[in-house]
Coordinates of C-alpha atoms in Angstrom, one line a residue:
M1 CA 0.0 0.0 0.0
M2 CA 1.3 3.4 -1.0
T3 CA 2.2 5.7 1.9
I4 CA 1.3 9.4 1.3
D5 CA 2.7 12.3 3.3
V6 CA -0.4 14.5 3.5
D7 CA 1.7 17.7 4.4
I8 CA 3.8 17.3 1.3
L9 CA 0.8 16.5 -0.9
Q10 CA -1.0 19.6 0.4
K11 CA 2.1 21.8 -0.2
T12 CA 2.4 20.4 -3.7
L13 CA -1.3 21.1 -4.5
C14 CA -1.1 24.6 -3.0
D15 CA 2.0 25.4 -5.0
A16 CA 0.5 24.1 -8.2
M17 CA -2.9 25.8 -7.8
C18 CA -1.4 29.1 -6.6
G19 CA 0.8 29.0 -9.6
E20 CA -2.3 29.0 -11.9
V21 CA -3.8 32.1 -10.3
R22 CA -2.3 35.6 -10.7
V23 CA -3.6 39.0 -9.4
R24 CA -2.5 42.1 -11.2
E25 CA -3.5 45.8 -10.9
K26 CA -5.9 46.9 -13.7
T27 CA -6.7 50.3 -12.1
P28 CA -6.1 51.7 -8.6
E29 CA -9.6 50.4 -7.6
I30 CA -9.7 47.2 -9.6
L31 CA -7.5 44.1 -9.6
A32 CA -7.7 41.5 -12.4
V33 CA -7.6 37.8 -11.4
D34 CA -6.1 35.5 -14.0
T35 CA -7.2 31.8 -13.6
P36 CA -7.1 28.7 -15.7
F37 CA -10.9 28.8 -16.1
T38 CA -12.0 29.1 -19.8
F39 CA -15.2 29.0 -21.9
P40 CA -15.5 26.1 -24.4
D41 CA -14.2 28.4 -27.1
G42 CA -11.0 29.0 -25.2
D43 CA -11.7 32.5 -24.0
Q44 CA -10.6 33.0 -20.4
Y45 CA -13.1 33.9 -17.6
Q46 CA -12.8 37.6 -16.8
L47 CA -12.6 37.9 -13.0
Y48 CA -11.9 41.1 -11.1
I49 CA -11.6 42.4 -7.6
K50 CA -13.1 45.7 -6.7
V51 CA -11.9 47.2 -3.4
L52 CA -14.9 48.7 -1.5
P53 CA -15.1 50.6 1.7
G54 CA -15.1 48.6 4.9
G55 CA -12.6 46.0 3.8
I56 CA -15.0 44.4 1.3
L57 CA -13.6 42.8 -1.8
R58 CA -16.2 42.5 -4.5
L59 CA -15.3 39.6 -6.8
T60 CA -17.0 40.2 -10.2
D61 CA -17.0 39.3 -13.8
M62 CA -18.0 42.9 -14.7
G63 CA -20.7 41.6 -17.0
H64 CA -18.4 39.6 -19.3
T65 CA -20.0 36.2 -18.9
L66 CA -23.5 37.2 -20.1
M67 CA -21.9 39.4 -22.8
H68 CA -19.8 36.4 -24.0
L69 CA -22.9 34.1 -24.1
S70 CA -24.9 36.8 -25.9
Y71 CA -22.8 36.3 -29.0
E72 CA -24.5 32.9 -29.7
H73 CA -27.6 33.0 -27.4
D74 CA -30.6 35.1 -26.6
I75 CA -29.8 36.1 -23.0
D76 CA -33.4 37.0 -22.3
R77 CA -34.2 33.3 -22.7
F78 CA -31.8 32.5 -19.8
R79 CA -34.3 34.3 -17.5
E80 CA -37.5 32.6 -18.7
G81 CA -39.2 29.3 -18.1
T82 CA -37.0 26.3 -17.1
R83 CA -33.8 28.1 -18.0
G84 CA -34.7 31.0 -15.7
M85 CA -35.3 28.6 -12.8
L86 CA -32.0 26.9 -13.4
F87 CA -30.3 30.3 -13.7
D88 CA -31.7 31.4 -10.3
K89 CA -30.8 28.1 -8.7
I90 CA -27.2 28.3 -9.9
K91 CA -26.9 31.8 -8.4
S92 CA -28.5 30.7 -5.1
E93 CA -26.3 27.6 -4.7
T94 CA -23.1 29.5 -5.3
S95 CA -24.1 32.6 -3.3
V96 CA -23.6 34.7 -6.4
D97 CA -25.4 38.0 -6.9
E98 CA -26.3 39.7 -10.2
R99 CA -25.9 43.4 -10.4
E100 CA -26.9 45.0 -13.7
G101 CA -25.7 41.9 -15.6
A102 CA -22.5 41.4 -13.6
L103 CA -22.1 38.2 -11.5
C104 CA -20.4 39.0 -8.2
I105 CA -19.6 37.8 -4.7
D106 CA -18.8 40.2 -1.8
S107 CA -15.8 38.6 -0.1
S108 CA -12.9 39.2 2.2
P109 CA -9.2 38.4 2.1
D110 CA -9.8 35.2 4.2
H111 CA -12.5 33.9 1.9
L112 CA -11.3 35.2 -1.4
A113 CA -9.7 31.9 -2.6
I114 CA -12.9 29.8 -2.1
D115 CA -15.1 32.6 -3.5
I116 CA -13.0 32.6 -6.7
F117 CA -13.8 29.0 -7.2
R118 CA -17.5 29.6 -6.4
L119 CA -17.8 32.3 -8.9
G120 CA -15.9 30.2 -11.5
Q121 CA -18.4 27.3 -10.8
A122 CA -21.3 29.6 -11.3
I123 CA -19.9 30.9 -14.6
T124 CA -19.4 27.3 -15.8
S125 CA -22.9 26.3 -14.9
I126 CA -24.5 29.4 -16.4
S127 CA -22.5 28.8 -19.6
D128 CA -23.8 25.3 -19.8
L129 CA -27.3 26.6 -20.0
G130 CA -26.5 27.6 -23.5
F131 CA -26.1 23.9 -24.5
L132 CA -29.7 23.2 -23.5
K133 CA -30.6 24.4 -27.0
R134 CA -29.0 21.3 -28.4
S135 CA -29.4 18.9 -25.4
R136 CA -32.7 19.7 -24.0
V137 CA -34.3 18.3 -20.9
D138 CA -37.9 17.6 -21.6
S139 CA -39.3 20.6 -19.8
T140 CA -37.0 23.0 -21.5
F141 CA -37.9 21.5 -24.9
Y142 CA -41.6 22.4 -24.3
D143 CA -40.6 26.0 -23.4
D144 CA -38.6 26.3 -26.5
L145 CA -41.3 24.8 -28.7
R146 CA -43.9 27.3 -27.4
E147 CA -41.5 30.2 -28.0
S148 CA -40.8 28.9 -31.5
L149 CA -44.5 28.5 -32.3
F150 CA -45.5 31.9 -31.2
R151 CA -42.7 33.5 -33.2
V152 CA -44.6 32.2 -36.3
V153 CA -48.2 32.0 -35.4
P154 CA -50.3 34.7 -33.6
A155 CA -51.4 33.5 -30.2
E156 CA -55.1 34.0 -31.0
K157 CA -54.9 31.3 -33.6
V158 CA -53.5 28.7 -31.2
K159 CA -55.1 26.5 -28.5
K160 CA -52.9 24.6 -26.1
D161 CA -53.8 21.1 -24.8
Y162 CA -56.7 20.8 -27.2
L163 CA -59.2 18.0 -27.0
Y164 CA -60.9 16.7 -30.1
E165 CA -64.5 16.1 -29.0
G166 CA -65.4 14.0 -32.0
M167 CA -64.2 10.8 -30.4
D168 CA -64.7 8.9 -27.2
N169 CA -62.6 9.6 -24.2
A170 CA -61.1 12.7 -25.8
S171 CA -59.4 13.6 -22.5
D172 CA -57.2 10.6 -22.9
Y173 CA -55.8 11.9 -26.2
P174 CA -54.7 15.5 -25.7
I175 CA -53.2 17.5 -28.5
D176 CA -50.3 19.8 -27.6
Y177 CA -51.4 22.6 -29.9
W178 CA -54.4 23.2 -32.1
I179 CA -53.6 25.8 -34.8
E180 CA -56.0 27.4 -37.2
G181 CA -55.1 26.0 -40.6
R182 CA -55.5 27.1 -44.2
E183 CA -57.6 24.0 -45.2
A184 CA -57.9 22.0 -42.0
P185 CA -56.8 22.5 -38.4
V186 CA -53.2 21.8 -37.7
F187 CA -52.4 19.5 -34.7
L188 CA -48.9 20.1 -33.5
F189 CA -47.1 17.7 -31.1
G190 CA -43.7 18.1 -29.4
I191 CA -41.7 14.9 -29.1
P192 CA -38.8 15.1 -26.6
N193 CA -38.4 11.4 -26.0
R194 CA -39.4 7.9 -27.0
D195 CA -42.3 7.7 -24.5
K196 CA -43.9 10.8 -26.1
A197 CA -43.3 9.3 -29.5
K198 CA -45.3 6.2 -28.6
T199 CA -48.1 8.4 -27.0
V200 CA -48.4 10.6 -30.1
T201 CA -48.6 7.5 -32.3
I202 CA -51.6 6.3 -30.3
I203 CA -53.2 9.7 -30.4
L204 CA -52.9 10.0 -34.1
E205 CA -54.2 6.5 -34.7
H206 CA -57.3 7.3 -32.7
L207 CA -57.8 10.6 -34.5
L208 CA -57.6 8.8 -37.9
R209 CA -60.1 6.2 -36.8
A210 CA -62.5 8.9 -35.7
N211 CA -62.1 10.4 -39.2
A212 CA -61.0 13.7 -37.8
A213 CA -60.1 16.4 -40.4
F214 CA -56.6 17.7 -39.5
E215 CA -53.0 18.0 -40.6
S216 CA -50.3 17.0 -38.2
I217 CA -46.9 18.5 -37.5
L218 CA -44.5 16.6 -35.2
V219 CA -41.5 18.5 -33.8
F220 CA -38.7 16.4 -32.3
S221 CA -36.1 17.3 -29.7
D222 CA -33.8 14.9 -31.6
Q223 CA -35.4 12.7 -34.2
S224 CA -32.2 10.7 -34.7
S225 CA -32.3 9.4 -31.1
L226 CA -35.5 7.5 -31.7
P227 CA -35.4 3.8 -32.5
R228 CA -36.3 3.1 -36.2
A229 CA -39.3 1.0 -35.3
D230 CA -40.9 3.9 -33.2
L231 CA -40.1 6.4 -36.0
A232 CA -41.6 4.1 -38.7
R233 CA -44.9 3.8 -36.7
L234 CA -45.0 7.6 -36.4
T235 CA -44.3 8.1 -40.1
N236 CA -47.2 5.9 -41.0
V237 CA -49.8 8.1 -39.2
S238 CA -48.3 11.6 -39.5
D239 CA -48.1 14.3 -42.1
T240 CA -45.1 16.5 -41.4
M241 CA -42.0 16.0 -39.3
I242 CA -39.4 18.4 -38.1
S243 CA -36.2 16.7 -36.9
S244 CA -35.3 19.3 -34.3
L245 CA -36.1 22.8 -33.0
D246 CA -32.7 23.7 -34.1
A247 CA -34.0 23.4 -37.7
E248 CA -35.6 26.8 -37.2
S249 CA -36.0 27.7 -40.9
D250 CA -37.6 24.3 -41.6
F251 CA -40.0 24.8 -38.7
R252 CA -41.1 28.2 -40.0
R253 CA -41.4 27.1 -43.6
K254 CA -43.5 24.1 -42.9
L255 CA -45.7 25.9 -40.3
E256 CA -46.3 28.9 -42.6
K257 CA -47.4 26.5 -45.4
K258 CA -50.1 24.9 -43.2
A259 CA -51.2 27.5 -40.7
Q260 CA -53.6 30.4 -41.3
L261 CA -51.5 33.4 -40.2
N262 CA -53.8 36.3 -41.2

Protein backbone atom coordinates (compact mmCIF):
# COMPACT_ATOMS: atom_id res chain seq x y z
CA MET A 1 0.00 0.00 0.00
CA MET A 2 1.35 3.43 -0.95
CA THR A 3 2.23 5.74 1.92
CA ILE A 4 1.35 9.39 1.32
CA ASP A 5 2.72 12.32 3.28
CA VAL A 6 -0.36 14.54 3.54
CA ASP A 7 1.65 17.66 4.38
CA ILE A 8 3.84 17.27 1.30
CA LEU A 9 0.80 16.54 -0.86
CA GLN A 10 -1.00 19.63 0.42
CA LYS A 11 2.05 21.82 -0.20
CA THR A 12 2.40 20.40 -3.72
CA LEU A 13 -1.25 21.09 -4.48
CA CYS A 14 -1.11 24.58 -3.02
CA ASP A 15 2.02 25.43 -5.00
CA ALA A 16 0.49 24.11 -8.22
CA MET A 17 -2.89 25.78 -7.77
CA CYS A 18 -1.45 29.07 -6.60
CA GLY A 19 0.81 29.01 -9.62
CA GLU A 20 -2.28 28.98 -11.86
CA VAL A 21 -3.77 32.12 -10.28
CA ARG A 22 -2.34 35.61 -10.73
CA VAL A 23 -3.56 38.95 -9.40
CA ARG A 24 -2.53 42.13 -11.20
CA GLU A 25 -3.53 45.76 -10.94
CA LYS A 26 -5.90 46.93 -13.66
CA THR A 27 -6.72 50.33 -12.11
CA PRO A 28 -6.12 51.74 -8.63
CA GLU A 29 -9.55 50.41 -7.60
CA ILE A 30 -9.71 47.20 -9.64
CA LEU A 31 -7.50 44.11 -9.63
CA ALA A 32 -7.65 41.52 -12.43
CA VAL A 33 -7.58 37.84 -11.45
CA ASP A 34 -6.08 35.46 -14.02
CA THR A 35 -7.20 31.83 -13.60
CA PRO A 36 -7.06 28.68 -15.75
CA PHE A 37 -10.87 28.76 -16.15
CA THR A 38 -12.00 29.07 -19.77
CA PHE A 39 -15.18 28.96 -21.87
CA PRO A 40 -15.54 26.11 -24.40
CA ASP A 41 -14.22 28.40 -27.15
CA GLY A 42 -11.00 28.96 -25.18
CA ASP A 43 -11.72 32.49 -23.95
CA GLN A 44 -10.61 33.00 -20.37
CA TYR A 45 -13.08 33.87 -17.63
CA GLN A 46 -12.82 37.56 -16.80
CA LEU A 47 -12.60 37.94 -13.01
CA TYR A 48 -11.88 41.15 -11.14
CA ILE A 49 -11.64 42.37 -7.57
CA LYS A 50 -13.13 45.75 -6.67
CA VAL A 51 -11.86 47.18 -3.40
CA LEU A 52 -14.85 48.65 -1.54
CA PRO A 53 -15.10 50.60 1.73
CA GLY A 54 -15.13 48.57 4.93
CA GLY A 55 -12.62 46.01 3.76
CA ILE A 56 -15.04 44.41 1.28
CA LEU A 57 -13.55 42.78 -1.79
CA ARG A 58 -16.15 42.47 -4.53
CA LEU A 59 -15.26 39.59 -6.84
CA THR A 60 -16.99 40.24 -10.17
CA ASP A 61 -16.99 39.30 -13.83
CA MET A 62 -18.03 42.90 -14.70
CA GLY A 63 -20.74 41.55 -17.01
CA HIS A 64 -18.36 39.62 -19.26
CA THR A 65 -20.02 36.20 -18.85
CA LEU A 66 -23.46 37.22 -20.12
CA MET A 67 -21.92 39.39 -22.82
CA HIS A 68 -19.82 36.42 -23.98
CA LEU A 69 -22.86 34.15 -24.08
CA SER A 70 -24.93 36.77 -25.94
CA TYR A 71 -22.76 36.28 -29.03
CA GLU A 72 -24.47 32.93 -29.66
CA HIS A 73 -27.57 32.97 -27.45
CA ASP A 74 -30.57 35.15 -26.65
CA ILE A 75 -29.77 36.07 -23.04
CA ASP A 76 -33.40 36.98 -22.32
CA ARG A 77 -34.22 33.28 -22.69
CA PHE A 78 -31.84 32.51 -19.83
CA ARG A 79 -34.31 34.31 -17.53
CA GLU A 80 -37.49 32.60 -18.75
CA GLY A 81 -39.15 29.27 -18.09
CA THR A 82 -37.00 26.33 -17.08
CA ARG A 83 -33.76 28.11 -17.98
CA GLY A 84 -34.73 30.98 -15.70
CA MET A 85 -35.35 28.59 -12.81
CA LEU A 86 -31.98 26.92 -13.39
CA PHE A 87 -30.25 30.30 -13.69
CA ASP A 88 -31.67 31.42 -10.34
CA LYS A 89 -30.81 28.07 -8.74
CA ILE A 90 -27.18 28.34 -9.86
CA LYS A 91 -26.85 31.81 -8.36
CA SER A 92 -28.47 30.68 -5.11
CA GLU A 93 -26.33 27.55 -4.72
CA THR A 94 -23.08 29.45 -5.31
CA SER A 95 -24.12 32.58 -3.33
CA VAL A 96 -23.57 34.71 -6.43
CA ASP A 97 -25.44 37.99 -6.88
CA GLU A 98 -26.27 39.66 -10.17
CA ARG A 99 -25.92 43.42 -10.41
CA GLU A 100 -26.86 45.02 -13.73
CA GLY A 101 -25.73 41.94 -15.64
CA ALA A 102 -22.54 41.40 -13.65
CA LEU A 103 -22.06 38.25 -11.55
CA CYS A 104 -20.40 38.98 -8.22
CA ILE A 105 -19.65 37.85 -4.68
CA ASP A 106 -18.75 40.20 -1.83
CA SER A 107 -15.78 38.58 -0.13
CA SER A 108 -12.89 39.20 2.24
CA PRO A 109 -9.17 38.36 2.12
CA ASP A 110 -9.75 35.22 4.20
CA HIS A 111 -12.50 33.89 1.92
CA LEU A 112 -11.28 35.18 -1.43
CA ALA A 113 -9.75 31.90 -2.63
CA ILE A 114 -12.88 29.81 -2.11
CA ASP A 115 -15.06 32.60 -3.54
CA ILE A 116 -12.98 32.64 -6.74
CA PHE A 117 -13.79 28.96 -7.19
CA ARG A 118 -17.48 29.56 -6.37
CA LEU A 119 -17.78 32.32 -8.95
CA GLY A 120 -15.92 30.15 -11.46
CA GLN A 121 -18.35 27.31 -10.76
CA ALA A 122 -21.32 29.64 -11.29
CA ILE A 123 -19.93 30.92 -14.60
CA THR A 124 -19.37 27.35 -15.81
CA SER A 125 -22.89 26.27 -14.87
CA ILE A 126 -24.49 29.36 -16.43
CA SER A 127 -22.46 28.84 -19.59
CA ASP A 128 -23.76 25.27 -19.76
CA LEU A 129 -27.33 26.59 -19.97
CA GLY A 130 -26.53 27.56 -23.54
CA PHE A 131 -26.09 23.92 -24.47
CA LEU A 132 -29.70 23.20 -23.51
CA LYS A 133 -30.56 24.43 -26.98
CA ARG A 134 -28.99 21.28 -28.38
CA SER A 135 -29.35 18.90 -25.44
CA ARG A 136 -32.75 19.74 -24.03
CA VAL A 137 -34.26 18.34 -20.88
CA ASP A 138 -37.92 17.62 -21.57
CA SER A 139 -39.33 20.65 -19.76
CA THR A 140 -36.97 23.03 -21.52
CA PHE A 141 -37.91 21.51 -24.87
CA TYR A 142 -41.55 22.43 -24.32
CA ASP A 143 -40.60 25.99 -23.35
CA ASP A 144 -38.58 26.30 -26.54
CA LEU A 145 -41.33 24.76 -28.65
CA ARG A 146 -43.86 27.27 -27.36
CA GLU A 147 -41.52 30.19 -28.04
CA SER A 148 -40.76 28.95 -31.55
CA LEU A 149 -44.45 28.46 -32.30
CA PHE A 150 -45.50 31.93 -31.21
CA ARG A 151 -42.73 33.52 -33.23
CA VAL A 152 -44.55 32.22 -36.31
CA VAL A 153 -48.25 31.98 -35.41
CA PRO A 154 -50.31 34.66 -33.61
CA ALA A 155 -51.44 33.52 -30.15
CA GLU A 156 -55.12 34.03 -30.98
CA LYS A 157 -54.88 31.30 -33.63
CA VAL A 158 -53.53 28.70 -31.19
CA LYS A 159 -55.14 26.53 -28.50
CA LYS A 160 -52.93 24.64 -26.06
CA ASP A 161 -53.79 21.14 -24.76
CA TYR A 162 -56.66 20.83 -27.21
CA LEU A 163 -59.17 17.99 -26.99
CA TYR A 164 -60.90 16.71 -30.13
CA GLU A 165 -64.45 16.12 -28.96
CA GLY A 166 -65.40 14.05 -31.99
CA MET A 167 -64.18 10.80 -30.42
CA ASP A 168 -64.75 8.87 -27.22
CA ASN A 169 -62.58 9.58 -24.18
CA ALA A 170 -61.12 12.69 -25.79
CA SER A 171 -59.36 13.65 -22.54
CA ASP A 172 -57.16 10.56 -22.94
CA TYR A 173 -55.78 11.89 -26.22
CA PRO A 174 -54.68 15.51 -25.67
CA ILE A 175 -53.19 17.50 -28.54
CA ASP A 176 -50.30 19.77 -27.63
CA TYR A 177 -51.43 22.61 -29.90
CA TRP A 178 -54.43 23.23 -32.15
CA ILE A 179 -53.58 25.79 -34.81
CA GLU A 180 -56.00 27.40 -37.24
CA GLY A 181 -55.09 25.96 -40.61
CA ARG A 182 -55.46 27.06 -44.22
CA GLU A 183 -57.55 24.03 -45.19
CA ALA A 184 -57.88 21.99 -41.99
CA PRO A 185 -56.82 22.50 -38.36
CA VAL A 186 -53.17 21.79 -37.66
CA PHE A 187 -52.43 19.52 -34.70
CA LEU A 188 -48.88 20.12 -33.50
CA PHE A 189 -47.09 17.73 -31.14
CA GLY A 190 -43.75 18.11 -29.40
CA ILE A 191 -41.72 14.90 -29.07
CA PRO A 192 -38.80 15.14 -26.64
CA ASN A 193 -38.36 11.41 -26.04
CA ARG A 194 -39.36 7.88 -26.97
CA ASP A 195 -42.28 7.72 -24.52
CA LYS A 196 -43.89 10.79 -26.07
CA ALA A 197 -43.32 9.34 -29.55
CA LYS A 198 -45.32 6.25 -28.58
CA THR A 199 -48.06 8.39 -27.03
CA VAL A 200 -48.37 10.58 -30.12
CA THR A 201 -48.58 7.49 -32.34
CA ILE A 202 -51.56 6.27 -30.31
CA ILE A 203 -53.24 9.70 -30.35
CA LEU A 204 -52.87 10.04 -34.11
CA GLU A 205 -54.18 6.52 -34.69
CA HIS A 206 -57.33 7.31 -32.67
CA LEU A 207 -57.84 10.61 -34.50
CA LEU A 208 -57.60 8.85 -37.85
CA ARG A 209 -60.08 6.16 -36.77
CA ALA A 210 -62.47 8.95 -35.74
CA ASN A 211 -62.15 10.43 -39.24
CA ALA A 212 -60.96 13.73 -37.80
CA ALA A 213 -60.07 16.36 -40.39
CA PHE A 214 -56.63 17.70 -39.53
CA GLU A 215 -53.01 17.98 -40.58
CA SER A 216 -50.28 16.99 -38.16
CA ILE A 217 -46.87 18.48 -37.48
CA LEU A 218 -44.47 16.61 -35.22
CA VAL A 219 -41.51 18.47 -33.76
CA PHE A 220 -38.71 16.38 -32.25
CA SER A 221 -36.08 17.27 -29.74
CA ASP A 222 -33.76 14.91 -31.62
CA GLN A 223 -35.37 12.70 -34.23
CA SER A 224 -32.17 10.71 -34.74
CA SER A 225 -32.29 9.44 -31.15
CA LEU A 226 -35.52 7.49 -31.69
CA PRO A 227 -35.43 3.77 -32.52
CA ARG A 228 -36.27 3.07 -36.15
CA ALA A 229 -39.35 1.02 -35.29
CA ASP A 230 -40.87 3.86 -33.25
CA LEU A 231 -40.09 6.36 -35.98
CA ALA A 232 -41.59 4.11 -38.65
CA ARG A 233 -44.87 3.81 -36.75
CA LEU A 234 -45.02 7.59 -36.39
CA THR A 235 -44.28 8.10 -40.07
CA ASN A 236 -47.24 5.91 -41.00
CA VAL A 237 -49.76 8.11 -39.16
CA SER A 238 -48.29 11.62 -39.46
CA ASP A 239 -48.12 14.30 -42.15
CA THR A 240 -45.10 16.49 -41.43
CA MET A 241 -42.03 15.99 -39.25
CA ILE A 242 -39.38 18.43 -38.10
CA SER A 243 -36.23 16.73 -36.90
CA SER A 244 -35.26 19.29 -34.26
CA LEU A 245 -36.15 22.75 -33.00
CA ASP A 246 -32.66 23.73 -34.11
CA ALA A 247 -34.02 23.44 -37.68
CA GLU A 248 -35.65 26.84 -37.24
CA SER A 249 -36.04 27.74 -40.91
CA ASP A 250 -37.55 24.31 -41.63
CA PHE A 251 -39.97 24.75 -38.72
CA ARG A 252 -41.07 28.18 -39.95
CA ARG A 253 -41.40 27.12 -43.60
CA LYS A 254 -43.54 24.07 -42.88
CA LEU A 255 -45.70 25.86 -40.34
CA GLU A 256 -46.32 28.85 -42.61
CA LYS A 257 -47.41 26.47 -45.39
CA LYS A 258 -50.13 24.88 -43.24
CA ALA A 259 -51.20 27.54 -40.72
CA GLN A 260 -53.62 30.42 -41.32
CA LEU A 261 -51.49 33.36 -40.23
CA ASN A 262 -53.78 36.26 -41.21
